[in-house]
Amino acid sequence: MKFWTFFLDLIYPKVCVNCGKELNDTYWCQSCLKKFWNPRMIQMSQTKDLSGCYTLCNYVEGIRKVIIQLKYNGRSDRRYVFPELLSDFPWWNRLESCSIAIPIPLAKKRFQQRGYNQTDLIFQEWLEKMGKKYISDGLVRTRNTETQSLLSKDERYENMRGVFHVNHGIKIEGKSVLLIDDVYTTGATMNVAAHELKRNGATTVVGLSLASGAS
Ligand SMILES: [Zn+2]
């Protein structure tokens, strides 16, 4: 483990991922971190299907930059900057009852283009270390819905109808599910996914996103 850490330090020397400031044992300097760090339960995120969604950061500044690099510039190496944020999330104890974690999936074609689901790279290792069963293919996405930003709230829900299915052979019934996403925007995606999990017998669905622009 020591050797591995040493090896990673050689490839990824510890400088602030956002401003390049030299650091000892972290990827985020305090001044960059405080511009986006804002762990909270997102207001209005509690619905019929979703027992609220937690988020760690505001979707601005450095965190927005690295998420965009991870999603659109193929920078899968950025995965190393997230565990220290996740370890500082203050309410893991409130998520103890969730035995399984399921990410919002990408459509197959998008997954093949990108080569990974960014949400897995952000959360999987950490959640497994926390003792969660992480089921990366628990949900299947039938199509992409990326023109969402042009739509009204009602249209977003309409556009997403039937977009998620629980994968064959995955048992959801009686489970309390932690539903994971990289960015929570309006909640439409997470609510539609939570609805599908509930329809398949999940007892509760709690959301967790890395960042959100919602208050
Ligand atoms: Zn910095």
JSON list of N, CA and C in Angstrom, two decimals, residues 112-187:
[
{"chain": "A", "resi": 112, "resn": "GLN", "atom": "N", "xyz": [-20.06, 3.35, -24.06]},
{"chain": "A", "resi": 112, "resn": "GLN", "atom": "CA", "xyz": [-19.01, 2.83, -24.95]},
{"chain": "A", "resi": 112, "resn": "GLN", "atom": "C", "xyz": [-18.11, 3.96, -25.45]},
{"chain": "A", "resi": 113, "resn": "GLN", "atom": "N", "xyz": [-18.70, 5.10, -25.75]},
{"chain": "A", "resi": 113, "resn": "GLN", "atom": "CA", "xyz": [-17.89, 6.25, -26.21]},
{"chain": "A", "resi": 113, "resn": "GLN", "atom": "C", "xyz": [-16.94, 6.71, -25.11]},
{"chain": "A", "resi": 114, "resn": "ARG", "atom": "N", "xyz": [-17.47, 6.83, -23.89]},
{"chain": "A", "resi": 114, "resn": "ARG", "atom": "CA", "xyz": [-16.69, 7.39, -22.78]},
{"chain": "A", "resi": 114, "resn": "ARG", "atom": "C", "xyz": [-15.76, 6.36, -22.17]},
{"chain": "A", "resi": 115, "resn": "GLY", "atom": "N", "xyz": [-16.18, 5.10, -22.21]},
{"chain": "A", "resi": 115, "resn": "GLY", "atom": "CA", "xyz": [-15.35, 4.03, -21.66]},
{"chain": "A", "resi": 115, "resn": "GLY", "atom": "C", "xyz": [-15.59, 3.78, -20.18]},
{"chain": "A", "resi": 116, "resn": "TYR", "atom": "N", "xyz": [-16.37, 4.63, -19.55]},
{"chain": "A", "resi": 116, "resn": "TYR", "atom": "CA", "xyz": [-16.68, 4.46, -18.13]},
{"chain": "A", "resi": 116, "resn": "TYR", "atom": "C", "xyz": [-17.87, 5.33, -17.79]},
{"chain": "A", "resi": 117, "resn": "ASN", "atom": "N", "xyz": [-18.49, 4.98, -16.67]},
{"chain": "A", "resi": 117, "resn": "ASN", "atom": "CA", "xyz": [-19.50, 5.88, -16.08]},
{"chain": "A", "resi": 117, "resn": "ASN", "atom": "C", "xyz": [-18.77, 6.70, -15.03]},
{"chain": "A", "resi": 118, "resn": "GLN", "atom": "N", "xyz": [-18.73, 8.00, -15.21]},
{"chain": "A", "resi": 118, "resn": "GLN", "atom": "CA", "xyz": [-17.97, 8.87, -14.29]},
{"chain": "A", "resi": 118, "resn": "GLN", "atom": "C", "xyz": [-18.43, 8.71, -12.85]},
{"chain": "A", "resi": 119, "resn": "THR", "atom": "N", "xyz": [-19.71, 8.39, -12.66]},
{"chain": "A", "resi": 119, "resn": "THR", "atom": "CA", "xyz": [-20.23, 8.23, -11.30]},
{"chain": "A", "resi": 119, "resn": "THR", "atom": "C", "xyz": [-19.57, 7.04, -10.59]},
{"chain": "A", "resi": 120, "resn": "ASP", "atom": "N", "xyz": [-19.28, 5.97, -11.36]},
{"chain": "A", "resi": 120, "resn": "ASP", "atom": "CA", "xyz": [-18.55, 4.83, -10.79]},
{"chain": "A", "resi": 120, "resn": "ASP", "atom": "C", "xyz": [-17.15, 5.27, -10.34]},
{"chain": "A", "resi": 121, "resn": "LEU", "atom": "N", "xyz": [-16.49, 6.05, -11.18]},
{"chain": "A", "resi": 121, "resn": "LEU", "atom": "CA", "xyz": [-15.12, 6.45, -10.84]},
{"chain": "A", "resi": 121, "resn": "LEU", "atom": "C", "xyz": [-15.10, 7.34, -9.60]},
{"chain": "A", "resi": 122, "resn": "ILE", "atom": "N", "xyz": [-16.13, 8.13, -9.42]},
{"chain": "A", "resi": 122, "resn": "ILE", "atom": "CA", "xyz": [-16.18, 9.01, -8.25]},
{"chain": "A", "resi": 122, "resn": "ILE", "atom": "C", "xyz": [-16.49, 8.20, -6.98]},
{"chain": "A", "resi": 123, "resn": "PHE", "atom": "N", "xyz": [-17.46, 7.29, -7.06]},
{"chain": "A", "resi": 123, "resn": "PHE", "atom": "CA", "xyz": [-18.02, 6.72, -5.83]},
{"chain": "A", "resi": 123, "resn": "PHE", "atom": "C", "xyz": [-17.70, 5.25, -5.53]},
{"chain": "A", "resi": 124, "resn": "GLN", "atom": "N", "xyz": [-17.49, 4.44, -6.56]},
{"chain": "A", "resi": 124, "resn": "GLN", "atom": "CA", "xyz": [-17.52, 2.99, -6.31]},
{"chain": "A", "resi": 124, "resn": "GLN", "atom": "C", "xyz": [-16.53, 2.51, -5.25]},
{"chain": "A", "resi": 125, "resn": "GLU", "atom": "N", "xyz": [-15.25, 2.87, -5.43]},
{"chain": "A", "resi": 125, "resn": "GLU", "atom": "CA", "xyz": [-14.23, 2.38, -4.49]},
{"chain": "A", "resi": 125, "resn": "GLU", "atom": "C", "xyz": [-14.53, 2.81, -3.07]},
{"chain": "A", "resi": 126, "resn": "TRP", "atom": "N", "xyz": [-14.90, 4.06, -2.93]},
{"chain": "A", "resi": 126, "resn": "TRP", "atom": "CA", "xyz": [-15.17, 4.61, -1.61]},
{"chain": "A", "resi": 126, "resn": "TRP", "atom": "C", "xyz": [-16.35, 3.91, -0.94]},
{"chain": "A", "resi": 127, "resn": "LEU", "atom": "N", "xyz": [-17.43, 3.73, -1.69]},
{"chain": "A", "resi": 127, "resn": "LEU", "atom": "CA", "xyz": [-18.63, 3.13, -1.10]},
{"chain": "A", "resi": 127, "resn": "LEU", "atom": "C", "xyz": [-18.40, 1.67, -0.74]},
{"chain": "A", "resi": 128, "resn": "GLU", "atom": "N", "xyz": [-17.60, 0.99, -1.56]},
{"chain": "A", "resi": 128, "resn": "GLU", "atom": "CA", "xyz": [-17.28, -0.40, -1.23]},
{"chain": "A", "resi": 128, "resn": "GLU", "atom": "C", "xyz": [-16.47, -0.46, 0.06]},
{"chain": "A", "resi": 129, "resn": "LYS", "atom": "N", "xyz": [-15.57, 0.50, 0.21]},
{"chain": "A", "resi": 129, "resn": "LYS", "atom": "CA", "xyz": [-14.80, 0.58, 1.45]},
{"chain": "A", "resi": 129, "resn": "LYS", "atom": "C", "xyz": [-15.71, 0.86, 2.65]},
{"chain": "A", "resi": 130, "resn": "MET", "atom": "N", "xyz": [-16.82, 1.57, 2.38]},
{"chain": "A", "resi": 130, "resn": "MET", "atom": "CA", "xyz": [-17.78, 1.87, 3.43]},
{"chain": "A", "resi": 130, "resn": "MET", "atom": "C", "xyz": [-18.73, 0.68, 3.70]},
{"chain": "A", "resi": 131, "resn": "GLY", "atom": "N", "xyz": [-18.51, -0.41, 2.98]},
{"chain": "A", "resi": 131, "resn": "GLY", "atom": "CA", "xyz": [-19.31, -1.61, 3.22]},
{"chain": "A", "resi": 131, "resn": "GLY", "atom": "C", "xyz": [-20.59, -1.70, 2.41]},
{"chain": "A", "resi": 132, "resn": "LYS", "atom": "N", "xyz": [-20.75, -0.82, 1.44]},
{"chain": "A", "resi": 132, "resn": "LYS", "atom": "CA", "xyz": [-21.96, -0.90, 0.59]},
{"chain": "A", "resi": 132, "resn": "LYS", "atom": "C", "xyz": [-21.71, -1.90, -0.55]},
{"chain": "A", "resi": 133, "resn": "LYS", "atom": "N", "xyz": [-22.78, -2.58, -0.93]},
{"chain": "A", "resi": 133, "resn": "LYS", "atom": "CA", "xyz": [-22.69, -3.38, -2.15]},
{"chain": "A", "resi": 133, "resn": "LYS", "atom": "C", "xyz": [-22.98, -2.43, -3.32]},
{"chain": "A", "resi": 134, "resn": "TYR", "atom": "N", "xyz": [-21.99, -2.19, -4.15]},
{"chain": "A", "resi": 134, "resn": "TYR", "atom": "CA", "xyz": [-22.13, -1.23, -5.23]},
{"chain": "A", "resi": 134, "resn": "TYR", "atom": "C", "xyz": [-22.49, -1.98, -6.51]},
{"chain": "A", "resi": 135, "resn": "ILE", "atom": "N", "xyz": [-23.67, -1.73, -7.03]},
{"chain": "A", "resi": 135, "resn": "ILE", "atom": "CA", "xyz": [-24.13, -2.46, -8.21]},
{"chain": "A", "resi": 135, "resn": "ILE", "atom": "C", "xyz": [-24.14, -1.50, -9.40]},
{"chain": "A", "resi": 136, "resn": "SER", "atom": "N", "xyz": [-23.03, -1.48, -10.14]},
{"chain": "A", "resi": 136, "resn": "SER", "atom": "CA", "xyz": [-22.88, -0.47, -11.19]},
{"chain": "A", "resi": 136, "resn": "SER", "atom": "C", "xyz": [-23.89, -0.65, -12.32]},
{"chain": "A", "resi": 137, "resn": "ASP", "atom": "N", "xyz": [-24.37, -1.90, -12.51]},
{"chain": "A", "resi": 137, "resn": "ASP", "atom": "CA", "xyz": [-25.35, -2.12, -13.57]},
{"chain": "A", "resi": 137, "resn": "ASP", "atom": "C", "xyz": [-26.73, -2.43, -13.00]},
{"chain": "A", "resi": 138, "resn": "GLY", "atom": "N", "xyz": [-27.01, -1.94, -11.81]},
{"chain": "A", "resi": 138, "resn": "GLY", "atom": "CA", "xyz": [-28.32, -2.17, -11.18]},
{"chain": "A", "resi": 138, "resn": "GLY", "atom": "C", "xyz": [-29.46, -1.57, -11.98]},
{"chain": "A", "resi": 139, "resn": "LEU", "atom": "N", "xyz": [-29.20, -0.41, -12.57]},
{"chain": "A", "resi": 139, "resn": "LEU", "atom": "CA", "xyz": [-30.18, 0.22, -13.46]},
{"chain": "A", "resi": 139, "resn": "LEU", "atom": "C", "xyz": [-29.61, 0.25, -14.88]},
{"chain": "A", "resi": 140, "resn": "VAL", "atom": "N", "xyz": [-30.49, 0.16, -15.84]},
{"chain": "A", "resi": 140, "resn": "VAL", "atom": "CA", "xyz": [-30.12, 0.25, -17.25]},
{"chain": "A", "resi": 140, "resn": "VAL", "atom": "C", "xyz": [-30.82, 1.47, -17.82]},
{"chain": "A", "resi": 141, "resn": "ARG", "atom": "N", "xyz": [-30.11, 2.20, -18.66]},
{"chain": "A", "resi": 141, "resn": "ARG", "atom": "CA", "xyz": [-30.71, 3.40, -19.28]},
{"chain": "A", "resi": 141, "resn": "ARG", "atom": "C", "xyz": [-30.99, 3.09, -20.74]},
{"chain": "A", "resi": 142, "resn": "THR", "atom": "N", "xyz": [-32.21, 3.34, -21.15]},
{"chain": "A", "resi": 142, "resn": "THR", "atom": "CA", "xyz": [-32.59, 2.96, -22.51]},
{"chain": "A", "resi": 142, "resn": "THR", "atom": "C", "xyz": [-32.19, 4.00, -23.55]},
{"chain": "A", "resi": 143, "resn": "ARG", "atom": "N", "xyz": [-32.03, 5.24, -23.14]},
{"chain": "A", "resi": 143, "resn": "ARG", "atom": "CA", "xyz": [-31.63, 6.27, -24.12]},
{"chain": "A", "resi": 143, "resn": "ARG", "atom": "C", "xyz": [-31.03, 7.48, -23.39]},
{"chain": "A", "resi": 144, "resn": "ASN", "atom": "N", "xyz": [-30.33, 8.30, -24.17]},
{"chain": "A", "resi": 144, "resn": "ASN", "atom": "CA", "xyz": [-29.80, 9.54, -23.61]},
{"chain": "A", "resi": 144, "resn": "ASN", "atom": "C", "xyz": [-30.87, 10.61, -23.62]},
{"chain": "A", "resi": 145, "resn": "THR", "atom": "N", "xyz": [-30.73, 11.56, -22.72]},
{"chain": "A", "resi": 145, "resn": "THR", "atom": "CA", "xyz": [-31.75, 12.60, -22.58]},
{"chain": "A", "resi": 145, "resn": "THR", "atom": "C", "xyz": [-31.04, 13.94, -22.42]},
{"chain": "A", "resi": 146, "resn": "GLU", "atom": "N", "xyz": [-30.05, 14.19, -23.28]},
{"chain": "A", "resi": 146, "resn": "GLU", "atom": "CA", "xyz": [-29.17, 15.33, -22.97]},
{"chain": "A", "resi": 146, "resn": "GLU", "atom": "C", "xyz": [-29.71, 16.69, -23.38]},
{"chain": "A", "resi": 147, "resn": "THR", "atom": "N", "xyz": [-30.84, 16.74, -24.08]},
{"chain": "A", "resi": 147, "resn": "THR", "atom": "CA", "xyz": [-31.39, 18.06, -24.41]},
{"chain": "A", "resi": 147, "resn": "THR", "atom": "C", "xyz": [-32.22, 18.62, -23.26]},
{"chain": "A", "resi": 148, "resn": "GLN", "atom": "N", "xyz": [-32.14, 17.96, -22.10]},
{"chain": "A", "resi": 148, "resn": "GLN", "atom": "CA", "xyz": [-32.92, 18.33, -20.92]},
{"chain": "A", "resi": 148, "resn": "GLN", "atom": "C", "xyz": [-32.88, 19.82, -20.57]},
{"chain": "A", "resi": 149, "resn": "SER", "atom": "N", "xyz": [-31.71, 20.45, -20.75]},
{"chain": "A", "resi": 149, "resn": "SER", "atom": "CA", "xyz": [-31.59, 21.83, -20.28]},
{"chain": "A", "resi": 149, "resn": "SER", "atom": "C", "xyz": [-32.50, 22.79, -21.04]},
{"chain": "A", "resi": 150, "resn": "LEU", "atom": "N", "xyz": [-32.98, 22.36, -22.20]},
{"chain": "A", "resi": 150, "resn": "LEU", "atom": "CA", "xyz": [-33.87, 23.23, -22.97]},
{"chain": "A", "resi": 150, "resn": "LEU", "atom": "C", "xyz": [-35.33, 23.06, -22.56]},
{"chain": "A", "resi": 151, "resn": "LEU", "atom": "N", "xyz": [-35.58, 22.11, -21.68]},
{"chain": "A", "resi": 151, "resn": "LEU", "atom": "CA", "xyz": [-36.97, 21.77, -21.37]},
{"chain": "A", "resi": 151, "resn": "LEU", "atom": "C", "xyz": [-37.44, 22.36, -20.04]},
{"chain": "A", "resi": 152, "resn": "SER", "atom": "N", "xyz": [-38.74, 22.52, -19.94]},
{"chain": "A", "resi": 152, "resn": "SER", "atom": "CA", "xyz": [-39.33, 22.94, -18.66]},
{"chain": "A", "resi": 152, "resn": "SER", "atom": "C", "xyz": [-39.33, 21.75, -17.71]},
{"chain": "A", "resi": 153, "resn": "LYS", "atom": "N", "xyz": [-39.66, 22.00, -16.45]},
{"chain": "A", "resi": 153, "resn": "LYS", "atom": "CA", "xyz": [-39.64, 20.92, -15.46]},
{"chain": "A", "resi": 153, "resn": "LYS", "atom": "C", "xyz": [-40.58, 19.77, -15.85]},
{"chain": "A", "resi": 154, "resn": "ASP", "atom": "N", "xyz": [-41.79, 20.11, -16.25]},
{"chain": "A", "resi": 154, "resn": "ASP", "atom": "CA", "xyz": [-42.74, 19.07, -16.64]},
{"chain": "A", "resi": 154, "resn": "ASP", "atom": "C", "xyz": [-42.25, 18.30, -17.86]},
{"chain": "A", "resi": 155, "resn": "GLU", "atom": "N", "xyz": [-41.69, 19.05, -18.80]},
{"chain": "A", "resi": 155, "resn": "GLU", "atom": "CA", "xyz": [-41.19, 18.41, -20.02]},
{"chain": "A", "resi": 155, "resn": "GLU", "atom": "C", "xyz": [-40.02, 17.46, -19.72]},
{"chain": "A", "resi": 156, "resn": "ARG", "atom": "N", "xyz": [-39.21, 17.84, -18.73]},
{"chain": "A", "resi": 156, "resn": "ARG", "atom": "CA", "xyz": [-38.10, 16.96, -18.34]},
{"chain": "A", "resi": 156, "resn": "ARG", "atom": "C", "xyz": [-38.61, 15.62, -17.87]},
{"chain": "A", "resi": 157, "resn": "TYR", "atom": "N", "xyz": [-39.64, 15.64, -17.02]},
{"chain": "A", "resi": 157, "resn": "TYR", "atom": "CA", "xyz": [-40.19, 14.38, -16.52]},
{"chain": "A", "resi": 157, "resn": "TYR", "atom": "C", "xyz": [-40.78, 13.57, -17.66]},
{"chain": "A", "resi": 158, "resn": "GLU", "atom": "N", "xyz": [-41.51, 14.26, -18.54]},
{"chain": "A", "resi": 158, "resn": "GLU", "atom": "CA", "xyz": [-42.13, 13.58, -19.68]},
{"chain": "A", "resi": 158, "resn": "GLU", "atom": "C", "xyz": [-41.06, 12.94, -20.57]},
{"chain": "A", "resi": 159, "resn": "ASN", "atom": "N", "xyz": [-39.98, 13.70, -20.79]},
{"chain": "A", "resi": 159, "resn": "ASN", "atom": "CA", "xyz": [-38.87, 13.25, -21.62]},
{"chain": "A", "resi": 159, "resn": "ASN", "atom": "C", "xyz": [-38.17, 12.03, -21.05]},
{"chain": "A", "resi": 160, "resn": "MET", "atom": "N", "xyz": [-38.27, 11.86, -19.73]},
{"chain": "A", "resi": 160, "resn": "MET", "atom": "CA", "xyz": [-37.53, 10.79, -19.06]},
{"chain": "A", "resi": 160, "resn": "MET", "atom": "C", "xyz": [-38.37, 9.56, -18.77]},
{"chain": "A", "resi": 161, "resn": "ARG", "atom": "N", "xyz": [-39.63, 9.63, -19.13]},
{"chain": "A", "resi": 161, "resn": "ARG", "atom": "CA", "xyz": [-40.53, 8.52, -18.81]},
{"chain": "A", "resi": 161, "resn": "ARG", "atom": "C", "xyz": [-39.99, 7.20, -19.40]},
{"chain": "A", "resi": 162, "resn": "GLY", "atom": "N", "xyz": [-39.87, 6.21, -18.56]},
{"chain": "A", "resi": 162, "resn": "GLY", "atom": "CA", "xyz": [-39.45, 4.88, -19.02]},
{"chain": "A", "resi": 162, "resn": "GLY", "atom": "C", "xyz": [-37.99, 4.78, -19.40]},
{"chain": "A", "resi": 163, "resn": "VAL", "atom": "N", "xyz": [-37.17, 5.74, -19.01]},
{"chain": "A", "resi": 163, "resn": "VAL", "atom": "CA", "xyz": [-35.78, 5.73, -19.47]},
{"chain": "A", "resi": 163, "resn": "VAL", "atom": "C", "xyz": [-34.92, 4.76, -18.65]},
{"chain": "A", "resi": 164, "resn": "PHE", "atom": "N", "xyz": [-35.33, 4.44, -17.42]},
{"chain": "A", "resi": 164, "resn": "PHE", "atom": "CA", "xyz": [-34.55, 3.51, -16.58]},
{"chain": "A", "resi": 164, "resn": "PHE", "atom": "C", "xyz": [-35.31, 2.21, -16.32]},
{"chain": "A", "resi": 165, "resn": "HIS", "atom": "N", "xyz": [-34.54, 1.12, -16.31]},
{"chain": "A", "resi": 165, "resn": "HIS", "atom": "CA", "xyz": [-35.11, -0.16, -15.91]},
{"chain": "A", "resi": 165, "resn": "HIS", "atom": "C", "xyz": [-34.16, -0.85, -14.95]},
{"chain": "A", "resi": 166, "resn": "VAL", "atom": "N", "xyz": [-34.72, -1.56, -13.99]},
{"chain": "A", "resi": 166, "resn": "VAL", "atom": "CA", "xyz": [-33.86, -2.39, -13.14]},
{"chain": "A", "resi": 166, "resn": "VAL", "atom": "C", "xyz": [-33.35, -3.55, -13.98]},
{"chain": "A", "resi": 167, "resn": "ASN", "atom": "N", "xyz": [-32.06, -3.80, -13.89]},
{"chain": "A", "resi": 167, "resn": "ASN", "atom": "CA", "xyz": [-31.43, -4.85, -14.70]},
{"chain": "A", "resi": 167, "resn": "ASN", "atom": "C", "xyz": [-31.97, -6.23, -14.33]},
{"chain": "A", "resi": 168, "resn": "HIS", "atom": "N", "xyz": [-32.01, -7.12, -15.31]},
{"chain": "A", "resi": 168, "resn": "HIS", "atom": "CA", "xyz": [-32.48, -8.48, -15.06]},
{"chain": "A", "resi": 168, "resn": "HIS", "atom": "C", "xyz": [-31.61, -9.14, -13.99]},
{"chain": "A", "resi": 169, "resn": "GLY", "atom": "N", "xyz": [-32.26, -9.81, -13.09]},
{"chain": "A", "resi": 169, "resn": "GLY", "atom": "CA", "xyz": [-31.50, -10.58, -12.09]},
{"chain": "A", "resi": 169, "resn": "GLY", "atom": "C", "xyz": [-31.03, -9.77, -10.89]},
{"chain": "A", "resi": 170, "resn": "ILE", "atom": "N", "xyz": [-31.27, -8.46, -10.89]},
{"chain": "A", "resi": 170, "resn": "ILE", "atom": "CA", "xyz": [-30.88, -7.65, -9.74]},
{"chain": "A", "resi": 170, "resn": "ILE", "atom": "C", "xyz": [-32.06, -7.56, -8.78]},
{"chain": "A", "resi": 171, "resn": "LYS", "atom": "N", "xyz": [-31.86, -7.99, -7.55]},
{"chain": "A", "resi": 171, "resn": "LYS", "atom": "CA", "xyz": [-32.96, -8.02, -6.60]},
{"chain": "A", "resi": 171, "resn": "LYS", "atom": "C", "xyz": [-32.97, -6.73, -5.78]},
{"chain": "A", "resi": 172, "resn": "ILE", "atom": "N", "xyz": [-34.04, -5.99, -5.95]},
{"chain": "A", "resi": 172, "resn": "ILE", "atom": "CA", "xyz": [-34.19, -4.69, -5.29]},
{"chain": "A", "resi": 172, "resn": "ILE", "atom": "C", "xyz": [-35.18, -4.79, -4.13]},
{"chain": "A", "resi": 173, "resn": "GLU", "atom": "N", "xyz": [-36.06, -5.79, -4.23]},
{"chain": "A", "resi": 173, "resn": "GLU", "atom": "CA", "xyz": [-37.18, -5.90, -3.29]},
{"chain": "A", "resi": 173, "resn": "GLU", "atom": "C", "xyz": [-36.71, -5.94, -1.83]},
{"chain": "A", "resi": 174, "resn": "GLY", "atom": "N", "xyz": [-37.33, -5.07, -1.03]},
{"chain": "A", "resi": 174, "resn": "GLY", "atom": "CA", "xyz": [-37.02, -5.04, 0.40]},
{"chain": "A", "resi": 174, "resn": "GLY", "atom": "C", "xyz": [-35.72, -4.32, 0.75]},
{"chain": "A", "resi": 175, "resn": "LYS", "atom": "N", "xyz": [-35.04, -3.78, -0.26]},
{"chain": "A", "resi": 175, "resn": "LYS", "atom": "CA", "xyz": [-33.75, -3.14, -0.02]},
{"chain": "A", "resi": 175, "resn": "LYS", "atom": "C", "xyz": [-33.91, -1.62, 0.15]},
{"chain": "A", "resi": 176, "resn": "SER", "atom": "N", "xyz": [-33.03, -1.08, 0.94]},
{"chain": "A", "resi": 176, "resn": "SER", "atom": "CA", "xyz": [-32.92, 0.36, 1.05]},
{"chain": "A", "resi": 176, "resn": "SER", "atom": "C", "xyz": [-31.75, 0.78, 0.16]},
{"chain": "A", "resi": 177, "resn": "VAL", "atom": "N", "xyz": [-32.05, 1.61, -0.84]},
{"chain": "A", "resi": 177, "resn": "VAL", "atom": "CA", "xyz": [-31.07, 1.88, -1.90]},
{"chain": "A", "resi": 177, "resn": "VAL", "atom": "C", "xyz": [-30.50, 3.29, -1.78]},
{"chain": "A", "resi": 178, "resn": "LEU", "atom": "N", "xyz": [-29.17, 3.37, -1.91]},
{"chain": "A", "resi": 178, "resn": "LEU", "atom": "CA", "xyz": [-28.51, 4.67, -2.05]},
{"chain": "A", "resi": 178, "resn": "LEU", "atom": "C", "xyz": [-28.32, 4.90, -3.55]},
{"chain": "A", "resi": 179, "resn": "LEU", "atom": "N", "xyz": [-28.99, 5.92, -4.06]},
{"chain": "A", "resi": 179, "resn": "LEU", "atom": "CA", "xyz": [-28.95, 6.20, -5.49]},
{"chain": "A", "resi": 179, "resn": "LEU", "atom": "C", "xyz": [-27.92, 7.31, -5.73]},
{"chain": "A", "resi": 180, "resn": "ILE", "atom": "N", "xyz": [-26.96, 7.03, -6.61]},
{"chain": "A", "resi": 180, "resn": "ILE", "atom": "CA", "xyz": [-25.79, 7.88, -6.74]},
{"chain": "A", "resi": 180, "resn": "ILE", "atom": "C", "xyz": [-25.76, 8.60, -8.09]},
{"chain": "A", "resi": 181, "resn": "ASP", "atom": "N", "xyz": [-25.40, 9.86, -8.07]},
{"chain": "A", "resi": 181, "resn": "ASP", "atom": "CA", "xyz": [-25.19, 10.57, -9.35]},
{"chain": "A", "resi": 181, "resn": "ASP", "atom": "C", "xyz": [-24.04, 11.57, -9.18]},
{"chain": "A", "resi": 182, "resn": "ASP", "atom": "N", "xyz": [-23.43, 11.95, -10.29]},
{"chain": "A", "resi": 182, "resn": "ASP", "atom": "CA", "xyz": [-22.34, 12.92, -10.20]},
{"chain": "A", "resi": 182, "resn": "ASP", "atom": "C", "xyz": [-22.88, 14.32, -9.91]},
{"chain": "A", "resi": 183, "resn": "VAL", "atom": "N", "xyz": [-23.88, 14.74, -10.69]},
{"chain": "A", "resi": 183, "resn": "VAL", "atom": "CA", "xyz": [-24.43, 16.09, -10.52]},
{"chain": "A", "resi": 183, "resn": "VAL", "atom": "C", "xyz": [-25.96, 16.02, -10.43]},
{"chain": "A", "resi": 184, "resn": "TYR", "atom": "N", "xyz": [-26.51, 16.63, -9.40]},
{"chain": "A", "resi": 184, "resn": "TYR", "atom": "CA", "xyz": [-27.96, 16.75, -9.26]},
{"chain": "A", "resi": 184, "resn": "TYR", "atom": "C", "xyz": [-28.34, 18.12, -9.83]},
{"chain": "A", "resi": 185, "resn": "THR", "atom": "N", "xyz": [-29.18, 18.14, -10.87]},
{"chain": "A", "resi": 185, "resn": "THR", "atom": "CA", "xyz": [-29.54, 19.41, -11.49]},
{"chain": "A", "resi": 185, "resn": "THR", "atom": "C", "xyz": [-30.95, 19.81, -11.04]},
{"chain": "A", "resi": 186, "resn": "THR", "atom": "N", "xyz": [-31.96, 19.22, -11.66]},
{"chain": "A", "resi": 186, "resn": "THR", "atom": "CA", "xyz": [-33.33, 19.55, -11.24]},
{"chain": "A", "resi": 186, "resn": "THR", "atom": "C", "xyz": [-33.95, 18.44, -10.41]},
{"chain": "A", "resi": 187, "resn": "GLY", "atom": "N", "xyz": [-33.29, 17.29, -10.39]},
{"chain": "A", "resi": 187, "resn": "GLY", "atom": "CA", "xyz": [-33.86, 16.16, -9.66]},
{"chain": "A", "resi": 187, "resn": "GLY", "atom": "C", "xyz": [-34.69, 15.25, -10.54]}
]
